[in-house]
Amino acid sequence: MEKTETSLRQSVVMKAEVTRKMTDMSQATNLLRQTREELVEEERNLEYKLKTIPGLKQVLAGHSSVMKVLENNNRLQDGYYGMVINLFSCPDQMFTAVDETAGMKLFNHVVETDKIATELMAELNRRKLPGVFNFMPLNRIRPRQFDYSMVDGQDAFPIIEKLEYEEDLEGIISFVFGKTLVCRNMDTVVRLARSSKLDCITLDGEKGSSKGVLSGGYVSLERNKMANYDRYQLAVGKLGDVTTEIEHYEGEMVKLEQEMVFMTKEVEKFQNLLAKNEGSLSKLIADCKMMMESGEDLKKKCVEEEQRLGEMTTDRKLMEATLSGLRTELDVDMNSQLSLEEKNLCEVLVKKIEKTKSGYKKRIREKDELEREKFAIESKMVGMRKDEEELCSEVSKLGKRDREVEKAKLDLDNVTEQMVKEKERLAVAMAKECKLDEEVKSLQSEEERKEKKLSKLKETLGEDSMNKEKLFEKKIHLQKSIQKLSQKVNSLGGVQPEMLERYKNAKRTLLGKELQKINQKLKDFDNVNKKALEQFVTFTEENERLVDRLNQMTEDKTRILNMINVLDTKKSEQILYTFKQLYKNFKQMFSRIVPGGRGELILTGETVGLTDADRMESATGLTTSVSFTGDQAMKNLDQLSGGQKSVVALAFILAIQQCDPAPFYLFDEVDAALDIEHRRAIAAVIHGQAGDAQFITTTFRPEMLRHADQCFGVLFRGKASHVVPVTREEAENFVQESAIQK
């Protein structure tokens, strides 16, 4: 049982050790996975950067196609050596010279024979795989031997001396680099190019050919094929190493999981064995109790037998005394002294004595057997007492261990309950937090919606007020016109009743004659201004009308001035409200585009010690103050670069879009001067606001394409531009090709 407990403890310790190893390995695997993600991103960026170098995109696509063909063809794999750039190594300071010397030959594929090259080309054409392929068969390469004896090691050296490569590839390396010398400066290039008939180059990439052609200028390492490919290969190698290490750790994790399963089974087996031993122990304890009870019974029997033995011993002694007396009497001739009856009695006694002797002997034998049984039982009881003591100690140990296990289980249950409660509390808190975030977002959106609705209502109310005032003015004007017309009607008067009675029944001829008489009388008044009264009335009315109009215009002036004051106040309030919204939106939009950055809109002019409305009245314009890191001093537009100014301008436009949305926006290469992080942020922001407006953007960058709903390509065909819909993948290829051509 002790052995089982020891094995159980060892198994538990080994299981804990395996668990610790699994935890450590899991943490290491997670770290490696994070590293792998970073390396994948770095490898992707380096590959993209490499593809932006003119001519390399199709070459790298061709390399990938060749690798696909070689995957399952061992014969072609044996005859393929790789690209020239993979067949040698050189110091970093030689990258520019090597790149300018070899050019695109660095990416030619080296094969053993022209037959293998033909088979590769046939398979590539059959599969219609993309890319550019240039093969260099070793059996067709005939490198020349160049004389370097006139080269001074201090001023120049053959470039091939600084390259490390395998001996069987010396022909191809000599074919590409054998004719080139690396010189100290341009003077040495000119001198040796004339005298040695070899091509010369400096470490900075300035060249002089054996034909007398000189070329040079600044060569950027950012566009250096050798340097970029070396960094790309280094990243690929690191990624491969990390991937291999992750696979190794994952294999070890599988083994540890298997070992964990095995240790769990072992622990369960030992626990079952221990439980079985505990059952056996309880059975032994029960057997021990039964043996002890049997021993007590045997002890009682031994005491009874000893008592019987003592009685038999006493009887034996009495019988011996009787026997000795009888023997004494036997020595005397009894026959002469005994009667017949006594003789018969004597014979009976002799038989009885013999019978007693045989019984005595039998009792002696039974006594011996009982004593032997007694000794055996006593020795067995001694052994059982030892076993009992050992079992009692084991039982006490097991009881103590059971108590410890029970205590540990209770502690574990308490800790588990606490963990469950904490998890529940954490889940509830997270749910509350999510709910509160959603409520905050909904409240913010509701607040913005209500603010927009309030502004619209204010605008509608202002328009209604203006319309109401206009209608009121029109009503007053019409009422005055009605009054004037009524007065004119009253001033005309009617025909006198007497005249109506007088000429009621008169004939037409009579009336004509009366009219002629009256007209004749009126001729006497030809020189009199007959319209004087009318003119007087007219001028009087005109004067009254002009006076009324003057009063009305005075009232209109007063009302218009009041209206102007009201409109100025509303304009100031609306401009202040718009500025606050624009300030808030610009701050939020700039922090979304530039994570960790800060941006503010600032009013220009004398604004010290004034209220918000007075500041708006006295402001002469707007300017910005931004910080792209959050911990630096704020800068204005004059202190920013071109790309930073573009970021600020886009943030300002998008902030205005939130205040007063337009149905669509047209952005023409707004991301041209931005770096990749800001382009991604701008693309994400435009995508987020595309639900309220339509955005049309032109771009030569891939970041905008990732969020585009529809892509169109502008192609120049037949001396005309054509706009055609394209897929996202075609658009990305189109953008990358455009970047390469630039």
XYZ file of C-alpha atoms in Angstrom:
742
model
C 0.000 0.000 0.000
C 2.873 2.371 0.768
C 4.291 1.520 -2.654
C 0.951 2.426 -4.276
C 0.848 5.747 -2.427
C 4.417 6.506 -3.440
C 3.611 5.724 -7.071
C 0.479 7.889 -6.852
C 2.469 10.825 -5.427
C 5.095 10.424 -8.164
C 2.380 10.323 -10.853
C 0.743 13.464 -9.452
C 4.103 15.250 -9.388
C 4.864 14.123 -12.946
C 1.381 15.265 -14.056
C 1.954 18.682 -12.465
C 5.334 18.887 -14.210
C 3.744 18.003 -17.562
C 1.034 20.636 -16.953
C 3.720 23.241 -16.194
C 5.611 22.298 -19.353
C 2.403 22.541 -21.396
C 1.689 25.997 -19.927
C 5.220 27.227 -20.646
C 5.113 25.748 -24.144
C 1.681 27.272 -24.791
C 2.969 30.713 -23.755
C 6.053 30.263 -25.938
C 3.835 29.149 -28.844
C 1.593 32.202 -28.438
C 4.646 34.483 -28.450
C 5.958 32.732 -31.558
C 2.569 33.091 -33.237
C 2.582 36.818 -32.519
C 6.115 36.973 -33.916
C 4.957 35.020 -36.964
C 2.115 37.476 -37.569
C 4.586 40.364 -37.356
C 6.972 38.566 -39.714
C 4.117 37.780 -42.128
C 3.211 41.473 -42.186
C 6.864 42.424 -42.656
C 7.274 39.812 -45.410
C 4.120 41.087 -47.134
C 5.355 44.699 -46.958
C 8.797 43.755 -48.252
C 7.253 41.714 -51.065
C 5.009 44.633 -51.991
C 8.000 46.983 -51.852
C 9.980 44.573 -54.020
C 7.156 44.398 -56.547
C 7.066 48.184 -56.837
C 10.584 48.117 -58.341
C 10.163 48.344 -62.132
C 10.171 44.943 -63.833
C 10.248 42.813 -60.672
C 6.534 42.116 -60.274
C 6.320 39.903 -63.375
C 9.727 38.354 -62.610
C 8.613 37.336 -59.096
C 5.336 36.014 -60.494
C 7.422 33.949 -62.928
C 9.536 32.591 -60.042
C 6.369 31.511 -58.216
C 5.136 29.796 -61.392
C 8.447 27.919 -61.802
C 8.232 26.760 -58.178
C 4.720 25.406 -58.811
C 5.981 23.393 -61.786
C 8.913 21.986 -59.765
C 6.783 20.922 -56.794
C 5.971 17.385 -57.980
C 8.701 16.810 -60.575
C 11.862 15.388 -59.004
C 13.736 15.128 -62.310
C 13.286 18.817 -63.072
C 14.156 19.685 -59.464
C 17.512 17.914 -59.821
C 18.360 20.036 -62.871
C 17.197 23.374 -61.422
C 19.694 25.482 -59.405
C 17.594 28.589 -58.670
C 17.863 32.257 -59.578
C 21.304 33.850 -59.935
C 20.661 36.076 -56.896
C 20.248 32.963 -54.730
C 23.508 31.331 -55.874
C 25.985 33.721 -54.234
C 26.427 36.040 -51.278
C 28.384 39.268 -50.824
C 28.997 41.996 -48.211
C 26.280 44.620 -47.748
C 28.476 47.438 -49.084
C 28.683 45.563 -52.395
C 24.909 45.506 -52.968
C 24.799 48.649 -55.117
C 27.738 47.592 -57.281
C 26.359 44.052 -57.727
C 22.874 45.377 -58.527
C 24.112 47.867 -61.120
C 26.446 45.267 -62.660
C 24.021 42.359 -63.067
C 20.733 44.239 -63.420
C 17.832 41.910 -64.220
C 20.258 38.997 -64.786
C 20.096 38.536 -61.020
C 16.631 37.027 -61.510
C 17.489 34.666 -64.374
C 16.831 30.975 -63.652
C 19.915 28.729 -63.782
C 19.300 25.184 -65.076
C 21.638 22.334 -65.897
C 20.812 21.927 -69.601
C 18.792 23.645 -72.274
C 16.579 20.544 -72.416
C 15.395 21.164 -68.852
C 14.753 24.815 -69.736
C 12.666 23.723 -72.734
C 10.633 21.285 -70.620
C 10.023 23.960 -67.983
C 8.861 26.443 -70.616
C 6.565 23.851 -72.190
C 4.996 23.020 -68.814
C 4.608 26.720 -67.942
C 2.888 27.372 -71.274
C 0.690 24.296 -70.893
C -0.538 25.450 -67.470
C -0.787 29.079 -68.681
C 1.069 30.289 -65.614
C 1.835 34.040 -65.395
C 5.191 35.802 -65.178
C 8.457 36.465 -67.010
C 11.035 33.641 -67.284
C 14.666 33.880 -68.433
C 16.680 30.645 -68.275
C 20.483 30.260 -68.307
C 21.497 26.627 -69.162
C 24.936 25.752 -67.779
C 25.758 23.613 -70.824
C 25.336 26.680 -73.056
C 27.318 29.145 -70.937
C 30.882 29.698 -72.185
C 32.509 32.181 -69.777
C 35.550 34.099 -70.983
C 38.848 34.270 -69.147
C 39.704 37.852 -68.198
C 43.153 39.216 -67.437
C 43.260 41.045 -64.093
C 47.054 41.411 -64.009
C 47.047 45.186 -64.585
C 44.546 45.741 -61.724
C 46.058 47.381 -58.656
C 44.566 45.888 -55.503
C 44.629 49.283 -53.777
C 42.528 51.189 -56.302
C 40.420 48.390 -57.822
C 39.606 44.693 -57.604
C 37.481 42.233 -59.609
C 33.955 42.158 -58.242
C 33.942 38.364 -58.486
C 36.576 38.183 -55.723
C 34.061 39.498 -53.157
C 31.376 36.985 -54.083
C 30.983 33.666 -52.262
C 29.596 30.761 -54.330
C 30.003 27.046 -54.958
C 32.793 25.900 -57.281
C 30.500 24.198 -59.808
C 28.720 27.545 -60.328
C 31.902 29.471 -61.154
C 31.022 29.518 -64.866
C 27.675 31.252 -64.417
C 29.078 33.721 -61.836
C 32.004 34.534 -64.147
C 29.578 34.976 -67.060
C 27.572 37.582 -65.112
C 30.290 39.362 -63.079
C 33.629 38.371 -64.630
C 34.011 41.465 -66.825
C 33.499 44.007 -64.022
C 36.017 45.743 -61.744
C 35.149 47.657 -58.580
C 37.109 50.928 -58.402
C 37.858 53.385 -55.640
C 36.512 56.472 -57.455
C 35.362 57.746 -60.832
C 38.878 58.709 -61.950
C 39.991 55.130 -61.488
C 36.887 53.974 -63.386
C 37.780 56.148 -66.394
C 41.453 55.128 -66.322
C 40.931 51.356 -65.995
C 37.994 51.232 -68.415
C 40.319 52.585 -71.125
C 43.383 50.513 -70.262
C 41.889 47.122 -69.242
C 38.972 46.984 -71.682
C 36.812 45.892 -68.743
C 33.651 47.393 -67.298
C 34.311 49.377 -64.118
C 32.004 50.492 -61.319
C 32.293 52.242 -57.955
C 30.661 51.105 -54.728
C 28.131 53.946 -55.220
C 27.006 52.556 -58.598
C 28.831 54.938 -60.985
C 29.778 52.925 -64.077
C 32.179 53.141 -66.954
C 31.981 50.560 -69.730
C 34.841 49.255 -71.851
C 33.221 51.042 -74.806
C 33.713 54.425 -73.150
C 30.137 55.031 -71.943
C 29.946 56.630 -68.485
C 26.851 56.626 -66.279
C 26.146 57.399 -62.665
C 24.233 59.436 -60.151
C 22.577 58.818 -56.828
C 21.280 55.256 -56.404
C 18.799 54.851 -53.543
C 19.008 51.680 -51.488
C 15.213 51.804 -51.241
C 15.051 50.966 -54.965
C 18.017 48.575 -54.856
C 16.954 45.125 -56.063
C 19.785 43.310 -54.255
C 19.197 45.020 -50.900
C 15.411 44.654 -51.025
C 15.592 41.007 -52.113
C 18.141 40.268 -49.373
C 15.809 41.794 -46.759
C 12.894 39.891 -48.263
C 14.807 36.577 -48.164
C 15.924 37.291 -44.599
C 12.291 37.897 -43.577
C 11.210 34.717 -45.398
C 13.971 32.777 -43.632
C 12.968 34.133 -40.224
C 9.344 33.354 -41.005
C 10.306 29.799 -41.995
C 12.369 29.352 -38.818
C 9.539 30.658 -36.645
C 7.021 28.468 -38.482
C 9.276 25.428 -38.029
C 9.702 26.243 -34.350
C 5.923 26.645 -33.974
C 5.394 23.273 -35.672
C 8.020 21.754 -33.354
C 6.291 23.246 -30.313
C 2.923 22.084 -31.581
C 4.352 18.554 -32.025
C 5.771 18.716 -28.509
C 2.402 19.949 -27.289
C 0.733 16.934 -28.908
C 3.260 14.635 -27.203
C 2.735 16.395 -23.879
C -1.032 16.101 -24.298
C -0.610 12.380 -24.953
C 1.676 12.133 -21.938
C -0.872 14.123 -19.944
C -3.591 11.666 -20.940
C -1.296 8.769 -19.971
C -0.433 10.372 -16.596
C -4.120 11.049 -15.958
C -4.853 7.372 -16.616
C -1.947 6.357 -14.336
C -3.222 8.624 -11.554
C -6.710 7.195 -11.971
C -5.261 3.659 -11.963
C -3.301 4.317 -8.763
C -6.310 5.976 -7.180
C -8.423 2.931 -8.044
C -5.666 0.640 -6.709
C -5.476 2.702 -3.534
C -9.243 2.511 -3.164
C -9.005 -1.260 -3.713
C -6.230 -1.513 -1.075
C -8.346 0.520 1.305
C -11.149 -2.015 0.742
C -8.693 -4.866 1.367
C -7.483 -3.070 4.486
C -11.005 -2.755 5.829
C -11.521 -6.453 5.097
C -8.263 -7.331 6.921
C -9.352 -5.217 9.882
C -12.653 -7.133 9.983
C -10.710 -10.451 9.746
C -8.414 -9.265 12.526
C -11.393 -8.505 14.749
C -12.803 -11.964 14.003
C -9.424 -13.575 14.829
C -9.243 -11.625 18.061
C -12.726 -12.846 18.984
C -11.639 -16.406 18.060
C -8.529 -15.960 20.276
C -10.693 -14.853 23.185
C -12.869 -17.929 22.702
C -9.746 -20.112 22.585
C -8.432 -18.470 25.748
C -11.704 -19.269 27.506
C -11.484 -22.850 26.249
C -7.854 -23.055 27.455
C -8.902 -21.856 30.937
C -11.690 -24.433 31.043
C -9.311 -27.151 29.846
C -6.732 -26.096 32.469
C -9.413 -26.332 35.132
C -10.369 -29.749 33.883
C -6.677 -30.640 33.724
C -6.256 -29.564 37.389
C -9.245 -31.655 38.377
C -7.857 -34.599 36.434
C -4.447 -34.067 38.061
C -6.099 -34.136 41.484
C -7.998 -37.281 40.488
C -4.739 -38.774 39.215
C -2.999 -38.094 42.496
C -5.887 -39.619 44.449
C -5.910 -42.560 42.141
C -2.129 -42.946 42.483
C -2.504 -42.937 46.271
C -5.243 -45.484 45.937
C -3.099 -47.415 43.492
C -0.142 -47.419 45.868
C -2.403 -48.661 48.701
C -3.806 -51.280 46.453
C -0.349 -52.348 45.352
C 0.637 -52.642 48.978
C -2.349 -54.759 49.538
C -1.476 -56.750 46.430
C 1.758 -57.709 48.014
C -0.269 -59.427 50.703
C -2.000 -62.576 49.740
C -5.513 -61.411 49.675
C -7.159 -64.440 48.396
C -6.805 -66.026 51.740
C -8.269 -63.110 53.536
C -10.922 -61.985 51.010
C -14.290 -63.365 50.635
C -15.796 -64.204 47.286
C -17.716 -61.001 47.234
C -14.606 -58.969 47.967
C -12.730 -60.798 45.264
C -15.416 -59.873 42.746
C -15.258 -56.283 43.939
C -11.508 -56.315 43.595
C -11.720 -57.506 40.043
C -14.225 -54.731 39.278
C -11.897 -52.184 40.854
C -8.919 -53.484 38.870
C -10.916 -53.114 35.647
C -11.992 -49.665 36.720
C -8.368 -48.723 37.450
C -7.326 -49.871 33.984
C -10.118 -47.930 32.445
C -9.142 -44.830 34.452
C -5.527 -45.190 33.334
C -6.561 -45.350 29.665
C -8.802 -42.253 30.198
C -5.982 -40.478 31.943
C -3.609 -41.168 29.061
C -6.254 -39.921 26.630
C -6.696 -36.698 28.635
C -2.922 -36.236 28.720
C -2.847 -36.469 24.914
C -5.750 -34.011 24.602
C -3.939 -31.658 26.969
C -0.813 -31.791 24.828
C -2.823 -31.108 21.705
C -4.595 -28.169 23.357
C -1.249 -26.756 24.545
C 0.127 -27.011 21.014
C -3.014 -25.289 19.664
C -2.631 -22.679 22.381
C 0.983 -21.952 21.409
C 0.066 -21.782 17.723
C -2.849 -19.419 18.415
C -0.682 -17.274 20.704
C 2.040 -16.997 18.015
C -0.618 -16.220 15.388
C -2.131 -13.600 17.694
C 1.289 -11.994 18.173
C 1.670 -11.714 14.366
C -1.886 -10.457 14.040
C -1.237 -7.849 16.768
C 1.739 -6.613 14.731
C -0.417 -6.568 11.602
C -3.117 -4.827 13.597
C -0.672 -2.159 14.806
C 0.610 -1.665 11.238
C -2.935 -1.510 9.882
C -3.945 0.932 12.619
C -0.991 3.162 11.735
C -1.908 2.898 8.031
C -5.527 3.638 8.870
C -4.465 6.696 10.884
C -2.238 7.830 8.006
C -5.039 7.260 5.517
C -7.476 9.064 7.786
C -5.067 11.964 8.093
C -4.516 11.960 4.330
C -8.261 11.712 3.748
C -8.763 14.686 6.025
C -6.078 16.590 4.133
C -7.678 15.588 0.824
C -11.093 16.601 2.100
C -9.665 19.911 3.281
C -7.939 20.429 -0.067
C -11.162 19.515 -1.858
C -13.052 22.002 0.285
C -10.428 24.675 -0.446
C -10.576 23.779 -4.136
C -14.375 23.940 -4.090
C -14.230 27.318 -2.341
C -11.678 28.651 -4.816
C -13.714 27.201 -7.706
C -16.880 28.803 -6.380
C -15.048 32.103 -5.956
C -13.679 31.816 -9.508
C -17.152 31.016 -10.839
C -18.593 33.961 -8.929
C -15.801 36.239 -10.142
C -16.335 35.015 -13.711
C -20.059 35.622 -13.375
C -19.395 39.073 -11.931
C -16.910 39.753 -14.714
C -19.388 38.559 -17.349
C -22.123 40.694 -15.797
C -19.756 43.675 -15.655
C -18.695 43.156 -19.277
C -22.324 42.797 -20.322
C -23.161 45.969 -18.419
C -20.202 47.716 -20.018
C -21.280 46.601 -23.515
C -24.841 47.628 -22.754
C -23.683 50.999 -21.429
C -21.475 51.492 -24.508
C -24.433 50.730 -26.748
C -26.633 53.069 -24.718
C -23.989 55.813 -24.897
C -23.682 55.330 -28.667
C -27.447 55.321 -29.094
C -27.745 58.425 -26.888
C -25.004 60.165 -28.853
C -26.662 59.299 -32.153
C -30.047 60.357 -30.702
C -28.503 63.600 -29.465
C -26.983 64.338 -32.877
C -30.261 63.450 -34.580
C -32.224 65.716 -32.232
C -29.690 68.514 -32.657
C -30.046 68.238 -36.441
C -33.841 68.147 -36.066
C -33.716 71.167 -33.721
C -31.587 73.123 -36.184
C -34.017 72.243 -38.985
C -36.959 73.295 -36.790
C -35.222 76.582 -35.997
C -34.658 77.196 -39.687
C -38.311 76.340 -40.432
C -39.470 78.581 -37.575
C -37.377 81.464 -38.923
C -38.806 81.022 -42.400
C -42.362 80.828 -40.998
C -41.799 84.000 -38.978
C -40.576 85.843 -42.060
C -43.542 84.592 -44.104
C -45.919 85.621 -41.330
C -44.475 89.154 -41.236
C -44.718 89.453 -45.017
C -48.363 88.321 -44.982
C -49.146 90.731 -42.156
C -47.593 93.621 -44.099
C -49.537 92.623 -47.215
C -52.777 92.514 -45.210
C -52.225 96.045 -43.832
C -51.414 97.360 -47.287
C -54.602 95.830 -48.772
C -56.728 97.228 -45.958
C -55.379 100.719 -46.629
C -56.049 100.313 -50.353
C -59.651 99.300 -49.618
C -60.120 102.376 -47.427
C -58.763 104.701 -50.134
C -60.951 103.159 -52.812
C -64.014 103.519 -50.564
C -63.202 107.177 -50.040
C -62.893 107.735 -53.780
C -66.265 106.102 -54.397
C -67.846 108.258 -51.744
C -66.239 111.401 -53.202
C -67.807 110.783 -56.620
C -71.265 111.033 -55.149
C -74.500 110.195 -57.064
C -77.057 111.943 -59.414
C -79.340 114.386 -57.611
C -82.925 113.030 -57.052
C -84.575 116.222 -58.472
C -82.735 115.817 -61.731
C -83.773 112.212 -61.869
C -87.441 113.202 -61.425
C -87.131 116.052 -63.900
C -85.593 114.051 -66.722
C -87.235 110.792 -65.899
C -89.766 110.847 -68.731
C -87.823 113.188 -71.082
C -87.177 112.077 -74.617
C -83.826 111.401 -76.038
C -83.995 114.372 -78.439
C -84.836 116.696 -75.583
C -81.983 115.406 -73.565
C -79.713 115.898 -76.606
C -80.802 119.494 -76.963
C -80.250 120.140 -73.264
C -76.813 118.637 -73.608
C -76.001 120.922 -76.557
C -77.098 123.981 -74.557
C -74.953 122.994 -71.656
C -71.992 122.346 -73.902
C -72.519 125.789 -75.488
C -72.475 127.369 -72.072
C -69.338 125.452 -71.203
C -67.556 126.991 -74.177
C -67.586 130.293 -72.308
C -65.349 128.591 -69.771
C -62.778 127.213 -72.268
C -59.975 129.295 -70.768
C -60.787 128.060 -67.292
C -58.813 125.069 -66.010
C -61.612 122.641 -65.904
C -59.461 120.013 -64.260
C -58.313 122.259 -61.463
C -60.633 120.661 -58.996
C -59.790 117.207 -60.184
C -56.127 118.083 -60.093
C -56.554 119.559 -56.653
C -58.298 116.433 -55.505
C -55.726 114.300 -57.295
C -52.768 116.205 -55.897
C -54.334 116.184 -52.457
C -54.822 112.438 -52.673
C -51.305 112.023 -54.063
C -49.959 114.093 -51.189
C -51.878 111.971 -48.695
C -50.697 108.843 -50.478
C -47.076 109.999 -50.392
C -47.398 110.929 -46.719
C -48.896 107.508 -45.998
C -46.164 105.877 -48.044
C -43.524 107.842 -46.149
C -45.019 106.723 -42.857
C -45.273 103.183 -44.155
C -41.664 103.227 -45.386
C -40.566 104.610 -42.023
C -42.389 101.759 -40.308
C -40.956 99.324 -42.846
C -37.481 100.688 -42.178
C -37.939 100.242 -38.432
C -39.325 96.721 -38.947
C -36.567 95.833 -41.424
C -33.910 97.099 -39.033
C -35.476 94.961 -36.299
C -35.581 92.036 -38.701
C -31.901 92.589 -39.591
C -30.993 92.599 -35.911
C -32.988 89.405 -35.376
C -31.379 87.771 -38.429
C -27.920 88.878 -37.318
C -28.577 87.350 -33.918
C -29.848 84.132 -35.496
C -26.931 84.138 -37.928
C -24.472 84.499 -35.054
C -26.224 81.741 -33.115
C -26.289 79.464 -36.178
C -22.632 80.200 -37.005
C -21.668 79.597 -33.361
C -23.654 76.339 -33.306
C -22.106 75.266 -36.630
C -18.625 76.156 -35.367
C -19.136 74.114 -32.199
C -20.368 71.142 -34.227
C -17.495 71.553 -36.672
C -15.011 71.865 -33.779
C -16.363 68.684 -32.178
C -16.493 66.748 -35.477
C -12.975 67.878 -36.509
C -11.558 66.802 -33.146
C -13.214 63.371 -33.364
C -12.394 62.901 -37.059
C -8.715 63.852 -36.606
C -8.325 61.404 -33.700
C -9.924 58.661 -35.877
C -7.585 59.349 -38.802
C -4.483 59.864 -36.609
C -4.703 57.474 -33.608
C -3.189 59.183 -30.594
C -3.221 62.590 -32.305
C -5.079 65.765 -31.340
C -6.635 68.420 -33.540
C -8.520 71.653 -32.850
C -10.132 74.468 -34.841
C -9.148 77.972 -33.704
C -10.808 81.312 -34.517
C -8.437 84.018 -35.714
C -8.675 87.666 -34.709
C -9.069 89.478 -31.397
C -10.914 86.936 -29.232
C -9.414 87.544 -25.779
C -11.943 88.285 -23.026
C -15.003 88.057 -25.316
C -18.102 85.901 -25.173
C -18.666 83.162 -27.734
C -21.056 85.323 -29.776
C -18.688 88.330 -29.692
C -15.779 86.058 -30.651
C -17.734 84.858 -33.670
C -18.547 88.479 -34.625
C -14.948 89.653 -34.299
C -13.349 86.522 -35.817
C -11.576 87.024 -39.137
C -11.208 83.360 -40.092
C -10.404 79.777 -39.042
C -7.114 77.967 -38.555
C -6.101 74.563 -37.209
C -3.791 73.414 -34.457
C -2.826 69.729 -34.552
C -0.434 67.239 -32.989
C 0.190 63.959 -34.787
C 1.590 62.173 -31.686
C -0.491 63.635 -28.878
C 2.515 64.376 -26.648
C 4.132 67.074 -28.797
C 3.359 70.770 -29.040
C 0.415 71.740 -31.232
C 1.352 72.953 -34.740
C -0.431 75.158 -37.244
C -0.700 74.514 -40.992
C 2.487 76.416 -41.880
C 4.549 73.994 -39.762
C 3.179 70.801 -41.388
C 4.437 68.764 -44.317
C 2.435 68.237 -47.508
C 1.090 64.856 -46.400
C 0.148 66.205 -42.975
C -1.664 69.141 -44.599
C -3.602 66.636 -46.718
C -4.608 64.717 -43.570
C -5.807 67.951 -41.901
C -7.733 69.000 -45.028
C -9.443 65.611 -45.304
C -10.358 65.659 -41.609
C -11.839 69.171 -42.094
C -13.867 68.105 -45.162
C -15.201 64.988 -43.449
C -16.067 67.049 -40.346
C -18.066 69.453 -42.564
C -19.756 66.412 -44.133
C -21.038 65.394 -40.711
C -22.452 68.889 -40.096
C -24.085 69.385 -43.519
C -24.033 66.114 -45.523
C -23.951 66.294 -49.293
C -25.453 63.559 -51.524
C -22.048 62.594 -52.921
C -18.340 63.503 -52.721
C -15.653 63.283 -55.384
C -12.081 62.832 -54.112
C -9.306 62.954 -56.701
C -6.157 61.141 -55.422
C -6.516 62.536 -51.908
C -4.203 59.783 -50.605
C -1.330 60.520 -52.969
C 0.813 62.318 -50.363
C -0.188 60.150 -47.371
C 1.723 57.306 -45.773
C 0.207 53.813 -45.465
C -1.199 54.237 -41.934
C -3.035 57.452 -42.799
C -4.284 55.972 -46.077
C -5.763 53.045 -44.175
C -7.365 55.381 -41.635
C -8.836 57.626 -44.372
C -10.198 54.567 -46.188
C -11.798 53.255 -42.980
C -13.383 56.658 -42.195
C -14.776 57.049 -45.720
C -16.158 53.517 -45.521
C -17.798 54.324 -42.178
C -19.527 57.455 -43.555
C -20.496 55.890 -46.879
C -23.881 54.932 -45.449
C -25.079 58.586 -45.457
C -23.455 59.752 -48.705
C -21.831 58.412 -51.847
C -18.043 58.721 -52.112
C -16.312 58.586 -55.497
C -12.523 58.432 -55.196
C -9.704 58.121 -57.684
C -6.547 56.496 -56.376
C -3.318 54.728 -57.274
C -3.039 53.153 -53.812
C -4.376 49.734 -52.720
C -5.761 50.832 -49.337
C -8.865 52.539 -50.765
C -9.738 49.392 -52.727
C -10.176 47.201 -49.627
C -13.356 49.063 -48.574
C -14.726 49.918 -52.036
C -18.200 48.631 -52.954
C -17.522 48.934 -56.696
C -14.289 49.423 -58.668
C -13.925 51.001 -62.138
C -10.835 51.107 -64.287
C -10.019 53.941 -66.709
C -8.289 52.465 -69.751
C -6.807 54.256 -72.747
C -7.702 52.347 -75.891
C -8.060 53.500 -79.461
C -6.949 57.064 -78.595
C -9.819 57.382 -76.129
C -10.426 56.733 -72.435
C -12.873 54.024 -71.416
C -14.387 53.429 -67.965
C -15.104 49.758 -67.320
C -16.166 47.937 -64.112
C -13.446 45.660 -62.733
C -13.116 43.246 -59.814
C -11.208 44.201 -56.683
C -8.338 41.857 -57.556
C -8.067 43.370 -61.060
C -8.135 46.837 -59.509
C -5.318 45.924 -57.091
C -3.230 44.558 -59.958
C -3.992 47.708 -61.982
C -2.868 49.904 -59.046
C 0.313 47.896 -58.472
C 1.215 48.046 -62.174
C 0.629 51.799 -62.156
C 2.895 52.121 -59.094
C 5.594 50.086 -60.858
C 5.386 52.241 -63.997
C 5.819 55.343 -61.848
